[in-house]
PDB file of C-alpha atoms and ligand atoms in Angstrom:
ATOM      1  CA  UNK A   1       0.000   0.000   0.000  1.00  0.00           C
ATOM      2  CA  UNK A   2       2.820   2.151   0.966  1.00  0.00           C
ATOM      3  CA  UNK A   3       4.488   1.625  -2.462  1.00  0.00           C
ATOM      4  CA  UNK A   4       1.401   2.683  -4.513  1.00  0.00           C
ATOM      5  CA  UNK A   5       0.619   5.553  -2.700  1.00  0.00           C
ATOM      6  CA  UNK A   6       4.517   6.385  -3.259  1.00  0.00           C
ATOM      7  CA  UNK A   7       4.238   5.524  -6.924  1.00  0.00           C
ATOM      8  CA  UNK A   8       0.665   7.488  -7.532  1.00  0.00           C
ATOM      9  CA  UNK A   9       2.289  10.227  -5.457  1.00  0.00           C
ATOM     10  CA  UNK A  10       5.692  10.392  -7.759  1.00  0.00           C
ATOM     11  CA  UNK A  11       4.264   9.894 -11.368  1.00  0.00           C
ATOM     12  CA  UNK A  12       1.647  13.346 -10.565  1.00  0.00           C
ATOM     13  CA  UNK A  13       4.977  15.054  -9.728  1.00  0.00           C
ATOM     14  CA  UNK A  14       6.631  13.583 -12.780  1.00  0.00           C
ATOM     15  CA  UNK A  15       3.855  15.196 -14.938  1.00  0.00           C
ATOM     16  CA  UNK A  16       4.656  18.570 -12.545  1.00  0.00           C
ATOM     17  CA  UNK A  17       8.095  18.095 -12.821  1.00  0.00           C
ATOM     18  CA  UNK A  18       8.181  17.276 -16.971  1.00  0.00           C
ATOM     19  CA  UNK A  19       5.285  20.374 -17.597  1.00  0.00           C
ATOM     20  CA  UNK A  20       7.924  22.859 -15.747  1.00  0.00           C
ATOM     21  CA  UNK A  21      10.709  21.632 -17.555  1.00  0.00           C
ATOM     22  CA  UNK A  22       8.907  21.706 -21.168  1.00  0.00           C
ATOM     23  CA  UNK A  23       7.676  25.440 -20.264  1.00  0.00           C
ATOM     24  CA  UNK A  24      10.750  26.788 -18.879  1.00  0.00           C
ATOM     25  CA  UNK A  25       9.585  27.437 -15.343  1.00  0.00           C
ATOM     26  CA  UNK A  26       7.435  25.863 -12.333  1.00  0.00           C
ATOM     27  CA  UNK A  27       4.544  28.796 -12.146  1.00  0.00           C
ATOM     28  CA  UNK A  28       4.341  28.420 -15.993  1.00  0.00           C
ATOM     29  CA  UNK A  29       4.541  24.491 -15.567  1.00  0.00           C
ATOM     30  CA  UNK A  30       1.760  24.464 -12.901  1.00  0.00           C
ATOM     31  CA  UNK A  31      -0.667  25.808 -15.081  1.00  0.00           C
ATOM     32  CA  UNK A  32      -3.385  24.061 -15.747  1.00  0.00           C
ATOM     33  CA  UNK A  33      -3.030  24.362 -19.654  1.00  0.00           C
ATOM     34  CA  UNK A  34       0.565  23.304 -19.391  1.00  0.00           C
ATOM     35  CA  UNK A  35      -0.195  20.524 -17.499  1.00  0.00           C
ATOM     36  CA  UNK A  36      -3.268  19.179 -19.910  1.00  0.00           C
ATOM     37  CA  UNK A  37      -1.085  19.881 -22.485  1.00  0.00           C
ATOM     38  CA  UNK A  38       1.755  16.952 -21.252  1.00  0.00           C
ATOM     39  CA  UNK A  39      -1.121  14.949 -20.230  1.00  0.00           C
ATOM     40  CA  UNK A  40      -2.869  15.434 -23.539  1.00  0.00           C
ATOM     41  CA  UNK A  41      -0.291  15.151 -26.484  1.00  0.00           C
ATOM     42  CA  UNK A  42       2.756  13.367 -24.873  1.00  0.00           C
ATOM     43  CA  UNK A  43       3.067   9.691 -24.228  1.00  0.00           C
ATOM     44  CA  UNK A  44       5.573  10.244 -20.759  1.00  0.00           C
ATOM     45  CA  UNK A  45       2.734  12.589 -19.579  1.00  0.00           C
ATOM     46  CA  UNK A  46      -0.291  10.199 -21.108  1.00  0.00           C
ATOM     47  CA  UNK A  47       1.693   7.047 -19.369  1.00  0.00           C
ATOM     48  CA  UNK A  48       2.027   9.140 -16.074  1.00  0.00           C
ATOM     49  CA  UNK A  49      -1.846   9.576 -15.811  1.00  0.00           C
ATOM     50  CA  UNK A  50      -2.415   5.846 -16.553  1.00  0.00           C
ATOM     51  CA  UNK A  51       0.287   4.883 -13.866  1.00  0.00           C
ATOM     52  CA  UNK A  52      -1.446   7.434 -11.299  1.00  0.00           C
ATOM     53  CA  UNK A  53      -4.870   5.608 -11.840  1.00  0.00           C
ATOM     54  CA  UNK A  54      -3.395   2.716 -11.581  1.00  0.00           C
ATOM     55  CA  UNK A  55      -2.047   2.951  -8.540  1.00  0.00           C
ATOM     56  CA  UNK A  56      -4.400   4.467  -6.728  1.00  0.00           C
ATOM     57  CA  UNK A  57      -6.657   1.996  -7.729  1.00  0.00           C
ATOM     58  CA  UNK A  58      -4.358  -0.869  -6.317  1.00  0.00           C
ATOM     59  CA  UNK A  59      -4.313   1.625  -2.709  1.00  0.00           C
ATOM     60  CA  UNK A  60      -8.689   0.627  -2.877  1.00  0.00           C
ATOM     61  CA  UNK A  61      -8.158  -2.694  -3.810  1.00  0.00           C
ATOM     62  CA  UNK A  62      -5.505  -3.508  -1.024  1.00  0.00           C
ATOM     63  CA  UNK A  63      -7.809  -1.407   1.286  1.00  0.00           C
ATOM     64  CA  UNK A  64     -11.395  -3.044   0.874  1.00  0.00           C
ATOM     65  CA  UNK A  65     -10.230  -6.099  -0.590  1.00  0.00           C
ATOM     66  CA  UNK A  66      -9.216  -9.519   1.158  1.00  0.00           C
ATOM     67  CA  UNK A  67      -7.480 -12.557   1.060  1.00  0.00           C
ATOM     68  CA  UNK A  68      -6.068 -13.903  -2.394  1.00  0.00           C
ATOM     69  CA  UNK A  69      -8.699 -11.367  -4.094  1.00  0.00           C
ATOM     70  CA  UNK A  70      -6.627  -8.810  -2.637  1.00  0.00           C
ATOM     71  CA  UNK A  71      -3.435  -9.365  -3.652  1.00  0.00           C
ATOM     72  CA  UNK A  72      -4.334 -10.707  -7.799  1.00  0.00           C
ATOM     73  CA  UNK A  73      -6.349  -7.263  -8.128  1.00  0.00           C
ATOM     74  CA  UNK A  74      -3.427  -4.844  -6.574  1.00  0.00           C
ATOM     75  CA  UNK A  75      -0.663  -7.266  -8.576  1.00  0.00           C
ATOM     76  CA  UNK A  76      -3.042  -6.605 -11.880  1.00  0.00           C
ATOM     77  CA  UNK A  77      -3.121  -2.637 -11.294  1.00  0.00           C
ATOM     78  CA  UNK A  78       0.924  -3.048 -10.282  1.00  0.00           C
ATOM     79  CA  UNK A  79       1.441  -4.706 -13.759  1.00  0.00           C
ATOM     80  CA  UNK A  80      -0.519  -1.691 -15.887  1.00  0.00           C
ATOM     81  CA  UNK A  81       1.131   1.014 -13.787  1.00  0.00           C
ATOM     82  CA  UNK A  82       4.603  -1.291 -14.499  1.00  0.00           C
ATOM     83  CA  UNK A  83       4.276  -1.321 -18.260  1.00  0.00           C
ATOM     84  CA  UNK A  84       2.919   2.646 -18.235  1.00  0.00           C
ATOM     85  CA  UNK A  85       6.807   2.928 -17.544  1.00  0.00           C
ATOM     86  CA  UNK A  86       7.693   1.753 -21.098  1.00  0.00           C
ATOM     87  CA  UNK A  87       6.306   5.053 -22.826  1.00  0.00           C
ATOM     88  CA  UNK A  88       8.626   6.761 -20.205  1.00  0.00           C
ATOM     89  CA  UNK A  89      12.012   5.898 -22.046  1.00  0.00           C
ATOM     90  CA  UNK A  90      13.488   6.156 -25.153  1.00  0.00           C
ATOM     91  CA  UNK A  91      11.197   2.538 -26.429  1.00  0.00           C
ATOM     92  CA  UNK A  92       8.318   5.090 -26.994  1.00  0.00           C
ATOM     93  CA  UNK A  93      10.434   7.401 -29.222  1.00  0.00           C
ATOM     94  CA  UNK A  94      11.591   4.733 -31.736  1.00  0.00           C
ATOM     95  CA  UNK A  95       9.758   5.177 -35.042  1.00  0.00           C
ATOM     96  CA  UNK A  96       8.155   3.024 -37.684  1.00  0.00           C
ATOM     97  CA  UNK A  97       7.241  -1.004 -36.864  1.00  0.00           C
ATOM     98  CA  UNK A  98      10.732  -1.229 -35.038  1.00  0.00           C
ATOM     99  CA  UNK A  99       9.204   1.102 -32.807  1.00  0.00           C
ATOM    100  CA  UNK A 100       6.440  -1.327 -31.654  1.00  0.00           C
ATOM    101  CA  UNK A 101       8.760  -4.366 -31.355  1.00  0.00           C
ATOM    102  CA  UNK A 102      10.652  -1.795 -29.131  1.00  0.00           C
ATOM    103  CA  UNK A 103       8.340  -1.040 -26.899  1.00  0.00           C
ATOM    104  CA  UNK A 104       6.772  -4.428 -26.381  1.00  0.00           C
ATOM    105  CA  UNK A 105      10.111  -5.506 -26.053  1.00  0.00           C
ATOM    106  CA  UNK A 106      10.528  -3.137 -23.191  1.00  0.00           C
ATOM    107  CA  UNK A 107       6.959  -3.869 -21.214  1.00  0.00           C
ATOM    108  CA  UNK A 108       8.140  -7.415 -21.510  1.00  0.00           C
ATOM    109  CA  UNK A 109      11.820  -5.714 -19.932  1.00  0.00           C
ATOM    110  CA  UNK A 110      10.391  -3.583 -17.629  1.00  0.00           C
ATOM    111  CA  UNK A 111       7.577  -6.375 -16.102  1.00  0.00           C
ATOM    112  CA  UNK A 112      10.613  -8.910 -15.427  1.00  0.00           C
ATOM    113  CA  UNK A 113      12.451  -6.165 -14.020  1.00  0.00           C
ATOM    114  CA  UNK A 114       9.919  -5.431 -11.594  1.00  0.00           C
ATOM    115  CA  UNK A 115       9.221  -9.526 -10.589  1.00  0.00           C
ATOM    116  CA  UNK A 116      12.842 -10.291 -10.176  1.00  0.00           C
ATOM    117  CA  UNK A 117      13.442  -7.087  -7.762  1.00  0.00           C
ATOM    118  CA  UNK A 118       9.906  -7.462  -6.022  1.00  0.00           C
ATOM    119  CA  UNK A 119      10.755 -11.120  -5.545  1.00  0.00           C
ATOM    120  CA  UNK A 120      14.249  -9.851  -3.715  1.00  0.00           C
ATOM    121  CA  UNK A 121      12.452  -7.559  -1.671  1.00  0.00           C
ATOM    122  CA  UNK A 122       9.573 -10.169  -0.674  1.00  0.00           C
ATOM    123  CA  UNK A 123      12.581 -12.687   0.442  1.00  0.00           C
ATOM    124  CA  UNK A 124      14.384 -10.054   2.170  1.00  0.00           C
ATOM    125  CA  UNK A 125      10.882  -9.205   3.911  1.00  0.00           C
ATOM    126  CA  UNK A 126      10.975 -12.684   5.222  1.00  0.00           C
ATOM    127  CA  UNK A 127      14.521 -13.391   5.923  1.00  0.00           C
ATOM    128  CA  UNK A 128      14.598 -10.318   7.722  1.00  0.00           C
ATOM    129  CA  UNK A 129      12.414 -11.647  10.361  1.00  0.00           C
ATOM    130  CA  UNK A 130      13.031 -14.162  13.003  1.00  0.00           C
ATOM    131  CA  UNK A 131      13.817 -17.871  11.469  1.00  0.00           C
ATOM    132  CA  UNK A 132      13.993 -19.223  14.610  1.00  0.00           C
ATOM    133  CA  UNK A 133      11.289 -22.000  14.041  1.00  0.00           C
ATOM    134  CA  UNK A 134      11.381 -24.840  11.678  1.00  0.00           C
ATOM    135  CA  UNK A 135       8.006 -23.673  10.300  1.00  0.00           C
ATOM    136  CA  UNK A 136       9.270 -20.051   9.628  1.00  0.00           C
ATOM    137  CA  UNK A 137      12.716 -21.437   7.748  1.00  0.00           C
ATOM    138  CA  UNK A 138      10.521 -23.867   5.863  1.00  0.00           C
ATOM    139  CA  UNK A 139       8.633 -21.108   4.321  1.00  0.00           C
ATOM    140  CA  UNK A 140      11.199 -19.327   3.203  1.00  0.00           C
ATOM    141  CA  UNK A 141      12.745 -22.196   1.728  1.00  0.00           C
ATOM    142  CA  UNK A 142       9.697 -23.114   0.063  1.00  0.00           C
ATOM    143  CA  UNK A 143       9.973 -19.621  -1.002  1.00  0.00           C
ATOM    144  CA  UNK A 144      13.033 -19.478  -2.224  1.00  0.00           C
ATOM    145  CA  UNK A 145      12.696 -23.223  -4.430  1.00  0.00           C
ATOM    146  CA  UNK A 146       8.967 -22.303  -5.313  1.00  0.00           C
ATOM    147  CA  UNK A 147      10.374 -18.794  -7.477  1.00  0.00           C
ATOM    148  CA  UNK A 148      13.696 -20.339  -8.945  1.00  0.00           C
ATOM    149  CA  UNK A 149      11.782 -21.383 -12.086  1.00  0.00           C
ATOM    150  CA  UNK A 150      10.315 -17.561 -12.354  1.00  0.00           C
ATOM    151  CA  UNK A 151      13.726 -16.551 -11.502  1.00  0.00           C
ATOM    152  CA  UNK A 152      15.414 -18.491 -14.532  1.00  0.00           C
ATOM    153  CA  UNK A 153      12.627 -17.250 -16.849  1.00  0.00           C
ATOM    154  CA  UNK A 154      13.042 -13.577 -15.526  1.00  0.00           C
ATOM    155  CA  UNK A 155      16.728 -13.752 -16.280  1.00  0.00           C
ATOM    156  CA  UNK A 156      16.427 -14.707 -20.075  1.00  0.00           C
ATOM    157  CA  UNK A 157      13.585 -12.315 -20.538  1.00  0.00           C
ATOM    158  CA  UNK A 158      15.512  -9.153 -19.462  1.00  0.00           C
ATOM    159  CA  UNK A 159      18.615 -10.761 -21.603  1.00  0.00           C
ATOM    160  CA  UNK A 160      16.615 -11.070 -24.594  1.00  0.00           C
ATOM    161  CA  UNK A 161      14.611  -8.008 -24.238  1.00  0.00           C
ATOM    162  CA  UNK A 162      17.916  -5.873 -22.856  1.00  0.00           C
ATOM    163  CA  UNK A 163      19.610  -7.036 -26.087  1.00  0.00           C
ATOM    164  CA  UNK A 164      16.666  -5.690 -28.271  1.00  0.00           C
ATOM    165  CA  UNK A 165      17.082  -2.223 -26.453  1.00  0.00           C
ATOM    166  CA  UNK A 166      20.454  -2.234 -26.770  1.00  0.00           C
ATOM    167  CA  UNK A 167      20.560  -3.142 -30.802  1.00  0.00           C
ATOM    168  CA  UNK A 168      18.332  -0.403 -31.187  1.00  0.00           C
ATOM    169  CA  UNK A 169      19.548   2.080 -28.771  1.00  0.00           C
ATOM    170  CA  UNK A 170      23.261   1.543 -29.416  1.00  0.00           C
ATOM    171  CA  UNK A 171      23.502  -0.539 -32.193  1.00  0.00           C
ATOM    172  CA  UNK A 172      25.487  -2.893 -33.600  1.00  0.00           C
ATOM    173  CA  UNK A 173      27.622  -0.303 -35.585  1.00  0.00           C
ATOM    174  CA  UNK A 174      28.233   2.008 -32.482  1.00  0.00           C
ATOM    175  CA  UNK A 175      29.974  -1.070 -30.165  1.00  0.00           C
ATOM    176  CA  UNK A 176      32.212   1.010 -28.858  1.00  0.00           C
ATOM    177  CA  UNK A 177      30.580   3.629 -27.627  1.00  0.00           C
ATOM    178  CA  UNK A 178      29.579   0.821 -24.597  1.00  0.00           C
ATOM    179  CA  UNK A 179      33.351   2.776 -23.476  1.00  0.00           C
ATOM    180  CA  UNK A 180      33.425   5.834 -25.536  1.00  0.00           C
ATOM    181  CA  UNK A 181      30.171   7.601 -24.378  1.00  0.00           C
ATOM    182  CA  UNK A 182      28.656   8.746 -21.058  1.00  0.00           C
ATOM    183  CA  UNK A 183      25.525   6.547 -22.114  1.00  0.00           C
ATOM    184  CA  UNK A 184      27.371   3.399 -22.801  1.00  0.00           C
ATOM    185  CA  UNK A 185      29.525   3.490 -19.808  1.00  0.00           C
ATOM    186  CA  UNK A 186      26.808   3.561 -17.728  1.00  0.00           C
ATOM    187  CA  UNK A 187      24.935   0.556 -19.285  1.00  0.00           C
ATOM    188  CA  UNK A 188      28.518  -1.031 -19.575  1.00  0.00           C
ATOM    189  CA  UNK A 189      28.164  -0.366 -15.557  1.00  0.00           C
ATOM    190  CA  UNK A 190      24.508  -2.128 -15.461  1.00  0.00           C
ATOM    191  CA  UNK A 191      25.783  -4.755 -17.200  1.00  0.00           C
ATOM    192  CA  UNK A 192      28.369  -5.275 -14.577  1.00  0.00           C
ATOM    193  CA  UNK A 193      26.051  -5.296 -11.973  1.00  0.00           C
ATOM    194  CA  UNK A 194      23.434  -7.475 -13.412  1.00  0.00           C
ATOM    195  CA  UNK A 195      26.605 -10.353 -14.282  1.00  0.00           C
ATOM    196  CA  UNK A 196      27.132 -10.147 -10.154  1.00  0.00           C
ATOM    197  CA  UNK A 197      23.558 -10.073  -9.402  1.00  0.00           C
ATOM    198  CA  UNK A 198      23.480 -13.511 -11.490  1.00  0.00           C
ATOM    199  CA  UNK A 199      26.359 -14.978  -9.786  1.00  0.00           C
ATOM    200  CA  UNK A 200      24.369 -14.283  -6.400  1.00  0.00           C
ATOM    201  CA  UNK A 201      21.148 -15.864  -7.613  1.00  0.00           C
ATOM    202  CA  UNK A 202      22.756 -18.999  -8.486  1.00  0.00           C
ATOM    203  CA  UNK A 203      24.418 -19.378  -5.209  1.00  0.00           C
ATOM    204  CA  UNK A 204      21.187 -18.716  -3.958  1.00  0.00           C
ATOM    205  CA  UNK A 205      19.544 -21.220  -5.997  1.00  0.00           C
ATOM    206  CA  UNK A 206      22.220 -23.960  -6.123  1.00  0.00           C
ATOM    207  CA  UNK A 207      23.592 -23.462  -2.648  1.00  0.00           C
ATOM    208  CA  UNK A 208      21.780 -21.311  -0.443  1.00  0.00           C
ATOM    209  CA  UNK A 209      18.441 -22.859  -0.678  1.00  0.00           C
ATOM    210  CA  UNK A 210      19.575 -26.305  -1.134  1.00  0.00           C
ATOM    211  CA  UNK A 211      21.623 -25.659   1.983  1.00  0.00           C
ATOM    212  CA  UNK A 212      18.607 -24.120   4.365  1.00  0.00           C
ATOM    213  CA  UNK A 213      16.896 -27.279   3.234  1.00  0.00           C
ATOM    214  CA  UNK A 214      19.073 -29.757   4.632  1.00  0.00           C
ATOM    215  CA  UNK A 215      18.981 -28.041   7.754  1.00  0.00           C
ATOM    216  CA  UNK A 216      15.136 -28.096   8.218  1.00  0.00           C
ATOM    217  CA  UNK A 217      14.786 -31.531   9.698  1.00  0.00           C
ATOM    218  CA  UNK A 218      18.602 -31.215  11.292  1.00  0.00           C
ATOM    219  CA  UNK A 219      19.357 -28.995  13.850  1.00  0.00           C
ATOM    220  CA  UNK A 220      16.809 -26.446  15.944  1.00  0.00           C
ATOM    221  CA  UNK A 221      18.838 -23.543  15.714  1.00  0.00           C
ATOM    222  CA  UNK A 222      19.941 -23.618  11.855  1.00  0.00           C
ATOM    223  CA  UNK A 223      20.397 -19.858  11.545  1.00  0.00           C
ATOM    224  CA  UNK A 224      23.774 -19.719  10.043  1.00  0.00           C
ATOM    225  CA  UNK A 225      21.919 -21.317   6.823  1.00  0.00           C
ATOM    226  CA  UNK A 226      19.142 -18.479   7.183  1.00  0.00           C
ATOM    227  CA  UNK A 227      21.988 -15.834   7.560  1.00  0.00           C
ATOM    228  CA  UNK A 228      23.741 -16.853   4.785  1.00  0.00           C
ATOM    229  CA  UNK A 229      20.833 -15.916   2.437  1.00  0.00           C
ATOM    230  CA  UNK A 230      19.867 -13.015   4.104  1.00  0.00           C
ATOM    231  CA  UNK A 231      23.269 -11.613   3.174  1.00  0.00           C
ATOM    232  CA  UNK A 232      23.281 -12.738  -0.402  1.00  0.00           C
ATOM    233  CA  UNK A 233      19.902 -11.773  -0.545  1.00  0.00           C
ATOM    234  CA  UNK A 234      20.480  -8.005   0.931  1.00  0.00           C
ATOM    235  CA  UNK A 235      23.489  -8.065  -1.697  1.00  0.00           C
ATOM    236  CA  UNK A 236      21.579  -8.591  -4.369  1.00  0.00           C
ATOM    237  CA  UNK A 237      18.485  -6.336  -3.853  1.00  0.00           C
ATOM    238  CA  UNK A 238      21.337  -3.454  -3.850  1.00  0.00           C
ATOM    239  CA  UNK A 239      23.174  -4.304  -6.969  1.00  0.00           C
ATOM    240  CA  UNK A 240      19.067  -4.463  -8.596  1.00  0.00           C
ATOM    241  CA  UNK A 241      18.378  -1.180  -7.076  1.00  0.00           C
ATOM    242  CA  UNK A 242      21.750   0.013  -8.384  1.00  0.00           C
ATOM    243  CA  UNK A 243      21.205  -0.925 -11.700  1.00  0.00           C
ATOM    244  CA  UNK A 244      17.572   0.968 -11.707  1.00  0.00           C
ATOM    245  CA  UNK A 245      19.354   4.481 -10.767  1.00  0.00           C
ATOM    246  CA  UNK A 246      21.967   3.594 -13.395  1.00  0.00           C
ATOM    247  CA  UNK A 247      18.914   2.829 -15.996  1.00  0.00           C
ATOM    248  CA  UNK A 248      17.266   6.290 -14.399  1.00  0.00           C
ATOM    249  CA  UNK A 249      20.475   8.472 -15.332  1.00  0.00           C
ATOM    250  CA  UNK A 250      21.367   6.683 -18.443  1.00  0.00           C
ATOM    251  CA  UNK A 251      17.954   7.049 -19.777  1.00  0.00           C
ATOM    252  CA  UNK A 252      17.940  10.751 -19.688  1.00  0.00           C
ATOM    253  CA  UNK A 253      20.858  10.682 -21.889  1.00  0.00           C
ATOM    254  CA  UNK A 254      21.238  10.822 -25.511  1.00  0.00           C
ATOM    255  CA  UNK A 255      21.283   6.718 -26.511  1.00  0.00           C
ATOM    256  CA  UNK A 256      24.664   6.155 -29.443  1.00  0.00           C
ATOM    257  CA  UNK A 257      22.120   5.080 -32.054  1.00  0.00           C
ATOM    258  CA  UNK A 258      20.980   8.718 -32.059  1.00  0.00           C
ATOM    259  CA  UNK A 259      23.758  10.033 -33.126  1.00  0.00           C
TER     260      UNK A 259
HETATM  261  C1  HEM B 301      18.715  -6.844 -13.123  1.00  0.00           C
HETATM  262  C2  HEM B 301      18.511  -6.810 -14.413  1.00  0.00           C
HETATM  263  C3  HEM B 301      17.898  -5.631 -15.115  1.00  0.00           C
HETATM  264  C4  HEM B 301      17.029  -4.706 -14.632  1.00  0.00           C
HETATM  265  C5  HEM B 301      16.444  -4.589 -13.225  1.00  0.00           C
HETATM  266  C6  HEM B 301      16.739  -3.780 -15.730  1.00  0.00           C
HETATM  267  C7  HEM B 301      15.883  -2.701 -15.630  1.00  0.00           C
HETATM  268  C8  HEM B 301      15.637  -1.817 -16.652  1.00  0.00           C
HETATM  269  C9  HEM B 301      14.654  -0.750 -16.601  1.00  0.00           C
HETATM  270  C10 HEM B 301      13.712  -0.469 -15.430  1.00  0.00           C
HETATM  271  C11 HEM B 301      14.743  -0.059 -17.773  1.00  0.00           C
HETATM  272  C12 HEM B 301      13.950   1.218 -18.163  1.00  0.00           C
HETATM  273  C13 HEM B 301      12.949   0.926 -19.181  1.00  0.00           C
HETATM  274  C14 HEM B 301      12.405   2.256 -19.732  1.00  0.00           C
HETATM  275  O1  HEM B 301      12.353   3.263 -19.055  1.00  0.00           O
HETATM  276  O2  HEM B 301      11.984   2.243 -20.883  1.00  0.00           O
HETATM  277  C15 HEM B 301      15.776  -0.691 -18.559  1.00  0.00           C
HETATM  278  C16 HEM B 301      16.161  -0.247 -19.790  1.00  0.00           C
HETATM  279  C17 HEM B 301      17.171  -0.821 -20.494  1.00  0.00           C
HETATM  280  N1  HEM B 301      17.830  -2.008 -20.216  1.00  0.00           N
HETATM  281 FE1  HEM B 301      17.615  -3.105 -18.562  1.00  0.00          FE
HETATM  282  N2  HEM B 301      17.441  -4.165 -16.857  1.00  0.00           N
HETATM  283  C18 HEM B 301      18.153  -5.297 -16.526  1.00  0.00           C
HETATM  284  C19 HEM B 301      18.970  -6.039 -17.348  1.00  0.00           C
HETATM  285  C20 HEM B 301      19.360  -5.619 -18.601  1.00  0.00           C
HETATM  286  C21 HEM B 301      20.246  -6.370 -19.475  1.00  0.00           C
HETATM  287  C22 HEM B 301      20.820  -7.744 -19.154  1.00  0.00           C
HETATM  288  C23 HEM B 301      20.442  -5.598 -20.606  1.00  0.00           C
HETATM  289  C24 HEM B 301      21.270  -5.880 -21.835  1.00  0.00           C
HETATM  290  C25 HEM B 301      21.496  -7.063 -22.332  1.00  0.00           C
HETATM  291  C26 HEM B 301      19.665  -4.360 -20.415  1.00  0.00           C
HETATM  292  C27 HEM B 301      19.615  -3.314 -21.319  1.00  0.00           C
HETATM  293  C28 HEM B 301      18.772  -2.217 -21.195  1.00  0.00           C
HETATM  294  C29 HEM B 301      18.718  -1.101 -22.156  1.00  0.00           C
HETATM  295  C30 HEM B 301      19.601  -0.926 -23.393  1.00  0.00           C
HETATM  296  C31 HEM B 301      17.706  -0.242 -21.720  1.00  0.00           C
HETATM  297  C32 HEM B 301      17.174   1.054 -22.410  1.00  0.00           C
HETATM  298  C33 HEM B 301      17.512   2.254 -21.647  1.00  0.00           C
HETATM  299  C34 HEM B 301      16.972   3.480 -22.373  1.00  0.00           C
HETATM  300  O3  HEM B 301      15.761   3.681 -22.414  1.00  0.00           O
HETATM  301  O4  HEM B 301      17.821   4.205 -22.867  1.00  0.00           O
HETATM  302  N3  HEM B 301      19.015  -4.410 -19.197  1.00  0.00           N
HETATM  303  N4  HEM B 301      16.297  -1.755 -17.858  1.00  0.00           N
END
């Protein structure tokens, strides 16, 4: 709940922030035909609405809503304010029928983004708290095995998808700018990250969680297992959330293929 009212709060102040920007000052950008004009004729400003409604739908659903019902309604308002994000970058300025296979390419990059870091932050959630009973260490090893399939199928999608972006962002001319230009250093550096955020997630799947399992039926007090994870774990949510700022800064710049 927290997290949509953050996310309806910061896309209205994107649409502020982009109408002040566009007309040169804040009282100008505040006014209210500056402001239907973003929301009107530009997809970042169109997207931002969509993502506001969105969320603040998912606030009424987690609200009045319960049990499972609760969670599949707010998840299906998470995923349209999720792809709204798409139209933010530089997929919604590609032109022509490449510019469609762009941007579905990037809904399809931006949803895995969000399931792979959501996941982290869900198993941090719970290996944050107390494992101190058998039943709470077996849940977060059933956890843990239950998303290692979605985990796999995360990874290829945002290798797939992050290739497509990058062939038409940099392109396969412009290779070098991935060290020549402020833009391709910067994904260079995501890249980097995301290569160390894999290397944690297989130790998580192939010895972490394997290893927490074992210790279920072994010893009472099998917290150096749960410990283990939660570091990995904590190490990997801040790589993800260092590769979104990187994606934040590098997106506001000038991709190679532009020239
Ligand atoms: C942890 C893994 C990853 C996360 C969390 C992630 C996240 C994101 C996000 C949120 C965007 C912004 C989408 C937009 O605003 O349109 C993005 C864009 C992008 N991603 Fe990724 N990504 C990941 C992995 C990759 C990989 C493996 C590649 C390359 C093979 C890649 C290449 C790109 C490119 C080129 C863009 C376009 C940036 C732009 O609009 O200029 N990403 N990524």
């Amino acid at each position: 709940m927290g997290a949509a009212l953050l996310l309806a709060l910061a896309s209205l102040l994107y649409i502020a922030a982009q109408s002040s920007l566009l007309s040169g000052s804040v009282a100008e950008g505040l006014k209210p035909e500056t402001l239907t004009a973003v929301v009107t004729y530009m997809a970042p400003g169109k997207a931002a609405v969509v993502r506001t409604v969105a969320a603040s739908a998912a606030v009424i659903a987690l609200a009045f809503l319960s049990g499972r019902a609760r969670f599949i309604v707010a998840a299906c308002f998470g995923a349209v304010a999720t792809a709204s994000l798409a139209w933010m970058g530089h997929a919604a300025a590609t032109a022509g029928w490449l510019g469609w296979v762009h941007l579905f390419s990037d809904v399809l990059h931006v949803f895995a983004a969000a399931i792979w870091m959501g996941a982290l932050t869900g198993f941090l959630g719970l290996l944050l708290a107390e494992l101190k009973t058998p039943e709470a260490r077996a849940n977060v090893h059933a956890a843990l095995a239950g998303f290692a399939g979605i985990g796999s199928t995360m990874v290829a999608i945002l290798i797939l998808t992050g290739l497509v972006n990058s062939w038409v962002l940099v392109g396969p001319a412009n290779l070098e700018s991935l060290w020549t230009t402020a833009y391709g250093r910067l994904l260079s550096l995501k890249l980097l990250a995301f290569l160390v955020m894999l290397g944690l997630a297989a130790a998580n799947r192939y010895r972490l969680t394997p290893a927490l399992g074992r210790s279920l039926g072994a010893r009472a007090d099998a917290d150096a297992e749960g410990a283990a994870l939660r570091r990995s774990i904590a190490l990997e949510t801040a790589l993800g959330i260092a590769v979104l700022l990187l994606v934040a800064w590098f997106g506001t710049l000038a991709p190679p293929a532009a020239g």
